[in-house]
Structures are given as C-alpha cells and as structure tokens.
Amino acid sequence: MENLSTNLQDGLLVMVLGMGFVFVFLTIMVIVMDWSSKLIIKLNEIFPEEVVEEKYTKKSAAKDDNEVALAIAVAYAKSKI
C-alpha cells in the first residue's frame, strides 16, 4: 500500500510539473507573439509597403463554357469505349 501511495504522489508531482511547464511556455509564447505583432505594426509605419493595384479584365464566359462543354463531351465519349 505504501508503494501505491508513493507512486501516486510521484505521478501527481510529475503531472503538476508538466502542466506548470506547459502553462509557463504558453504564457511566454503569447507574450512574444503580442510583442512581435506590435513590432511589425511599428515597422509597417516606418517602412510602409507599396500597394500595387491589379487591373482585372473581364473574361468571356462563353469561351469558358465552350471549353467545359468540350471536356464533358470528351469524357463522356471515352466512358462509352
């Protein structure tokens, strides 16, 4: 019985230590992520990124429909063979 209680105490100690290390690590990780976010915001104010506007052209839907219809016809024809 003494061996069982010793094992339970050791297991509880290892569990608490493990949970403590994970909690400390996650706390440090959240703090570092917060600091890095603030640093990136400051750097973006100092060195702003140039915004490149892309010009979009409207594609012809009829051409795409013809290609899709052709692909469907070819697949259907091959499935009959």
GROMACS .gro file of N, CA and C in nm:
model
  243
    1MET      N    1   0.083  -0.119   0.000
    1MET     CA    2   0.000   0.000   0.000
    1MET      C    3   0.087   0.125   0.000
    2GLU      N    4   0.202   0.116   0.068
    2GLU     CA    5   0.292   0.231   0.075
    2GLU      C    6   0.349   0.261  -0.063
    3ASN      N    7   0.378   0.157  -0.140
    3ASN     CA    8   0.433   0.174  -0.274
    3ASN      C    9   0.332   0.244  -0.365
    4LEU      N   10   0.204   0.209  -0.350
    4LEU     CA   11   0.099   0.270  -0.431
    4LEU      C   12   0.086   0.419  -0.401
    5SER      N   13   0.087   0.456  -0.275
    5SER     CA   14   0.074   0.598  -0.240
    5SER      C   15   0.197   0.677  -0.285
    6THR      N   16   0.314   0.615  -0.279
    6THR     CA   17   0.436   0.682  -0.327
    6THR      C   18   0.428   0.703  -0.478
    7ASN      N   19   0.381   0.602  -0.548
    7ASN     CA   20   0.366   0.615  -0.693
    7ASN      C   21   0.264   0.722  -0.729
    8LEU      N   22   0.153   0.727  -0.655
    8LEU     CA   23   0.053   0.830  -0.681
    8LEU      C   24   0.108   0.970  -0.654
    9GLN      N   25   0.185   0.984  -0.548
    9GLN     CA   26   0.245   1.114  -0.517
    9GLN      C   27   0.344   1.154  -0.625
   10ASP      N   28   0.426   1.060  -0.668
   10ASP     CA   29   0.522   1.089  -0.775
   10ASP      C   30   0.450   1.125  -0.905
   11GLY      N   31   0.345   1.051  -0.936
   11GLY     CA   32   0.268   1.080  -1.056
   11GLY      C   33   0.203   1.217  -1.050
   12LEU      N   34   0.149   1.252  -0.935
   12LEU     CA   35   0.088   1.383  -0.918
   12LEU      C   36   0.192   1.494  -0.931
   13LEU      N   37   0.310   1.472  -0.876
   13LEU     CA   38   0.418   1.570  -0.885
   13LEU      C   39   0.460   1.590  -1.031
   14VAL      N   40   0.477   1.481  -1.104
   14VAL     CA   41   0.516   1.490  -1.245
   14VAL      C   42   0.407   1.560  -1.326
   15MET      N   43   0.280   1.529  -1.297
   15MET     CA   44   0.170   1.592  -1.368
   15MET      C   45   0.167   1.743  -1.342
   16VAL      N   46   0.181   1.783  -1.217
   16VAL     CA   47   0.178   1.926  -1.184
   16VAL      C   48   0.298   1.998  -1.245
   17LEU      N   49   0.415   1.936  -1.241
   17LEU     CA   50   0.533   1.998  -1.303
   17LEU      C   51   0.514   2.012  -1.454
   18GLY      N   52   0.463   1.908  -1.518
   18GLY     CA   53   0.439   1.914  -1.662
   18GLY      C   54   0.338   2.020  -1.699
   19MET      N   55   0.229   2.026  -1.625
   19MET     CA   56   0.128   2.129  -1.653
   19MET      C   57   0.183   2.268  -1.627
   20GLY      N   58   0.268   2.281  -1.526
   20GLY     CA   59   0.330   2.411  -1.497
   20GLY      C   60   0.421   2.456  -1.609
   21PHE      N   61   0.503   2.363  -1.659
   21PHE     CA   62   0.593   2.398  -1.770
   21PHE      C   63   0.513   2.438  -1.894
   22VAL      N   64   0.407   2.365  -1.924
   22VAL     CA   65   0.325   2.397  -2.041
   22VAL      C   66   0.260   2.534  -2.022
   23PHE      N   67   0.209   2.562  -1.903
   23PHE     CA   68   0.146   2.692  -1.877
   23PHE      C   69   0.247   2.805  -1.893
   24VAL      N   70   0.366   2.788  -1.838
   24VAL     CA   71   0.469   2.892  -1.850
   24VAL      C   72   0.509   2.911  -1.996
   25PHE      N   73   0.529   2.801  -2.068
   25PHE     CA   74   0.565   2.811  -2.210
   25PHE      C   75   0.458   2.883  -2.289
   26LEU      N   76   0.331   2.847  -2.270
   26LEU     CA   77   0.223   2.910  -2.345
   26LEU      C   78   0.210   3.058  -2.309
   27THR      N   79   0.231   3.093  -2.183
   27THR     CA   80   0.227   3.233  -2.142
   27THR      C   81   0.338   3.312  -2.210
   28ILE      N   82   0.459   3.257  -2.211
   28ILE     CA   83   0.571   3.324  -2.278
   28ILE      C   84   0.543   3.335  -2.427
   29MET      N   85   0.488   3.231  -2.488
   29MET     CA   86   0.459   3.235  -2.631
   29MET      C   87   0.357   3.343  -2.665
   30VAL      N   88   0.253   3.358  -2.583
   30VAL     CA   89   0.152   3.462  -2.607
   30VAL      C   90   0.213   3.600  -2.593
   31ILE      N   91   0.298   3.620  -2.494
   31ILE     CA   92   0.363   3.750  -2.475
   31ILE      C   93   0.453   3.782  -2.593
   32VAL      N   94   0.533   3.686  -2.637
   32VAL     CA   95   0.623   3.709  -2.751
   32VAL      C   96   0.543   3.737  -2.878
   33MET      N   97   0.432   3.666  -2.899
   33MET     CA   98   0.350   3.692  -3.018
   33MET      C   99   0.289   3.832  -3.012
   34ASP      N  100   0.248   3.876  -2.894
   34ASP     CA  101   0.192   4.010  -2.879
   34ASP      C  102   0.299   4.115  -2.908
   35TRP      N  103   0.419   4.095  -2.854
   35TRP     CA  104   0.528   4.190  -2.879
   35TRP      C  105   0.566   4.193  -3.027
   36SER      N  106   0.571   4.076  -3.090
   36SER     CA  107   0.609   4.073  -3.232
   36SER      C  108   0.502   4.139  -3.318
   37SER      N  109   0.376   4.125  -3.280
   37SER     CA  110   0.269   4.193  -3.353
   37SER      C  111   0.284   4.344  -3.343
   38LYS      N  112   0.312   4.393  -3.223
   38LYS     CA  113   0.332   4.537  -3.205
   38LYS      C  114   0.456   4.585  -3.280
   39LEU      N  115   0.561   4.504  -3.283
   39LEU     CA  116   0.683   4.540  -3.355
   39LEU      C  117   0.656   4.548  -3.505
   40ILE      N  118   0.582   4.454  -3.558
   40ILE     CA  119   0.552   4.455  -3.701
   40ILE      C  120   0.466   4.574  -3.738
   41ILE      N  121   0.372   4.611  -3.651
   41ILE     CA  122   0.290   4.729  -3.677
   41ILE      C  123   0.377   4.854  -3.681
   42LYS      N  124   0.471   4.866  -3.586
   42LYS     CA  125   0.563   4.981  -3.585
   42LYS      C  126   0.651   4.981  -3.709
   43LEU      N  127   0.703   4.865  -3.747
   43LEU     CA  128   0.787   4.858  -3.867
   43LEU      C  129   0.708   4.892  -3.993
   44ASN      N  130   0.581   4.855  -3.996
   44ASN     CA  131   0.498   4.887  -4.111
   44ASN      C  132   0.472   5.037  -4.119
   45GLU      N  133   0.469   5.106  -4.006
   45GLU     CA  134   0.455   5.251  -4.007
   45GLU      C  135   0.583   5.317  -4.057
   46ILE      N  136   0.697   5.260  -4.021
   46ILE     CA  137   0.825   5.317  -4.062
   46ILE      C  138   0.854   5.285  -4.209
   47PHE      N  139   0.834   5.160  -4.247
   47PHE     CA  140   0.859   5.115  -4.384
   47PHE      C  141   0.728   5.065  -4.446
   48PRO      N  142   0.644   5.156  -4.493
   48PRO     CA  143   0.515   5.110  -4.548
   48PRO      C  144   0.534   5.032  -4.678
   49GLU      N  145   0.450   4.935  -4.695
   49GLU     CA  146   0.456   4.851  -4.815
   49GLU      C  147   0.378   4.919  -4.927
   50GLU      N  148   0.436   4.918  -5.046
   50GLU     CA  149   0.368   4.978  -5.159
   50GLU      C  150   0.250   4.890  -5.201
   51VAL      N  151   0.138   4.956  -5.226
   51VAL     CA  152   0.019   4.884  -5.267
   51VAL      C  153   0.012   4.885  -5.419
   52VAL      N  154   0.011   4.768  -5.476
   52VAL     CA  155   0.005   4.754  -5.621
   52VAL      C  156  -0.138   4.718  -5.658
   53GLU      N  157  -0.200   4.804  -5.737
   53GLU     CA  158  -0.338   4.777  -5.779
   53GLU      C  159  -0.335   4.693  -5.905
   54GLU      N  160  -0.403   4.580  -5.899
   54GLU     CA  161  -0.410   4.492  -6.014
   54GLU      C  162  -0.533   4.527  -6.095
   55LYS      N  163  -0.515   4.531  -6.224
   55LYS     CA  164  -0.628   4.559  -6.313
   55LYS      C  165  -0.683   4.426  -6.361
   56TYR      N  166  -0.809   4.407  -6.333
   56TYR     CA  167  -0.873   4.282  -6.372
   56TYR      C  168  -0.949   4.303  -6.503
   57THR      N  169  -0.936   4.206  -6.589
   57THR     CA  170  -1.011   4.210  -6.714
   57THR      C  171  -1.121   4.106  -6.706
   58LYS      N  172  -1.233   4.142  -6.759
   58LYS     CA  173  -1.346   4.050  -6.755
   58LYS      C  174  -1.328   3.944  -6.864
   59LYS      N  175  -1.330   3.818  -6.822
   59LYS     CA  176  -1.313   3.709  -6.917
   59LYS      C  177  -1.446   3.676  -6.981
   60SER      N  178  -1.437   3.627  -7.099
   60SER     CA  179  -1.558   3.587  -7.169
   60SER      C  180  -1.608   3.454  -7.113
   61ALA      N  181  -1.729   3.456  -7.063
   61ALA     CA  182  -1.786   3.335  -7.004
   61ALA      C  183  -1.821   3.234  -7.111
   62ALA      N  184  -1.854   3.281  -7.230
   62ALA     CA  185  -1.892   3.189  -7.337
   62ALA      C  186  -1.775   3.100  -7.376
   63LYS      N  187  -1.654   3.155  -7.379
   63LYS     CA  188  -1.537   3.075  -7.415
   63LYS      C  189  -1.514   2.966  -7.311
   64ASP      N  190  -1.526   3.002  -7.184
   64ASP     CA  191  -1.508   2.904  -7.078
   64ASP      C  192  -1.615   2.795  -7.086
   65ASP      N  193  -1.738   2.835  -7.117
   65ASP     CA  194  -1.846   2.737  -7.127
   65ASP      C  195  -1.821   2.639  -7.242
   66ASN      N  196  -1.769   2.690  -7.351
   66ASN     CA  197  -1.739   2.602  -7.464
   66ASN      C  198  -1.631   2.501  -7.429
   67GLU      N  199  -1.529   2.547  -7.356
   67GLU     CA  200  -1.421   2.456  -7.315
   67GLU      C  201  -1.473   2.350  -7.219
   68VAL      N  202  -1.559   2.390  -7.127
   68VAL     CA  203  -1.615   2.294  -7.032
   68VAL      C  204  -1.703   2.193  -7.105
   69ALA      N  205  -1.784   2.242  -7.198
   69ALA     CA  206  -1.870   2.151  -7.274
   69ALA      C  207  -1.787   2.051  -7.354
   70LEU      N  208  -1.677   2.099  -7.413
   70LEU     CA  209  -1.589   2.011  -7.488
   70LEU      C  210  -1.528   1.904  -7.398
   71ALA      N  211  -1.482   1.945  -7.280
   71ALA     CA  212  -1.422   1.850  -7.186
   71ALA      C  213  -1.524   1.746  -7.142
   72ILE      N  214  -1.647   1.789  -7.119
   72ILE     CA  215  -1.752   1.695  -7.079
   72ILE      C  216  -1.781   1.597  -7.192
   73ALA      N  217  -1.786   1.648  -7.315
   73ALA     CA  218  -1.814   1.562  -7.430
   73ALA      C  219  -1.703   1.458  -7.449
   74VAL      N  220  -1.578   1.500  -7.433
   74VAL     CA  221  -1.466   1.407  -7.448
   74VAL      C  222  -1.471   1.301  -7.338
   75ALA      N  223  -1.497   1.342  -7.215
   75ALA     CA  224  -1.503   1.246  -7.105
   75ALA      C  225  -1.619   1.149  -7.125
   76TYR      N  226  -1.730   1.198  -7.173
   76TYR     CA  227  -1.846   1.112  -7.198
   76TYR      C  228  -1.816   1.012  -7.309
   77ALA      N  229  -1.750   1.060  -7.415
   77ALA     CA  230  -1.716   0.971  -7.526
   77ALA      C  231  -1.618   0.864  -7.482
   78LYS      N  232  -1.521   0.899  -7.399
   78LYS     CA  233  -1.423   0.799  -7.353
   78LYS      C  234  -1.487   0.699  -7.258
   79SER      N  235  -1.589   0.741  -7.185
   79SER     CA  236  -1.653   0.648  -7.092
   79SER      C  237  -1.736   0.544  -7.167
   80LYS      N  238  -1.776   0.573  -7.289
   80LYS     CA  239  -1.855   0.479  -7.369
   80LYS      C  240  -1.768   0.371  -7.431
   81ILE      N  241  -1.639   0.394  -7.441
   81ILE     CA  242  -1.548   0.299  -7.506
   81ILE      C  243  -1.521   0.180  -7.418
   0.00000   0.00000   0.00000
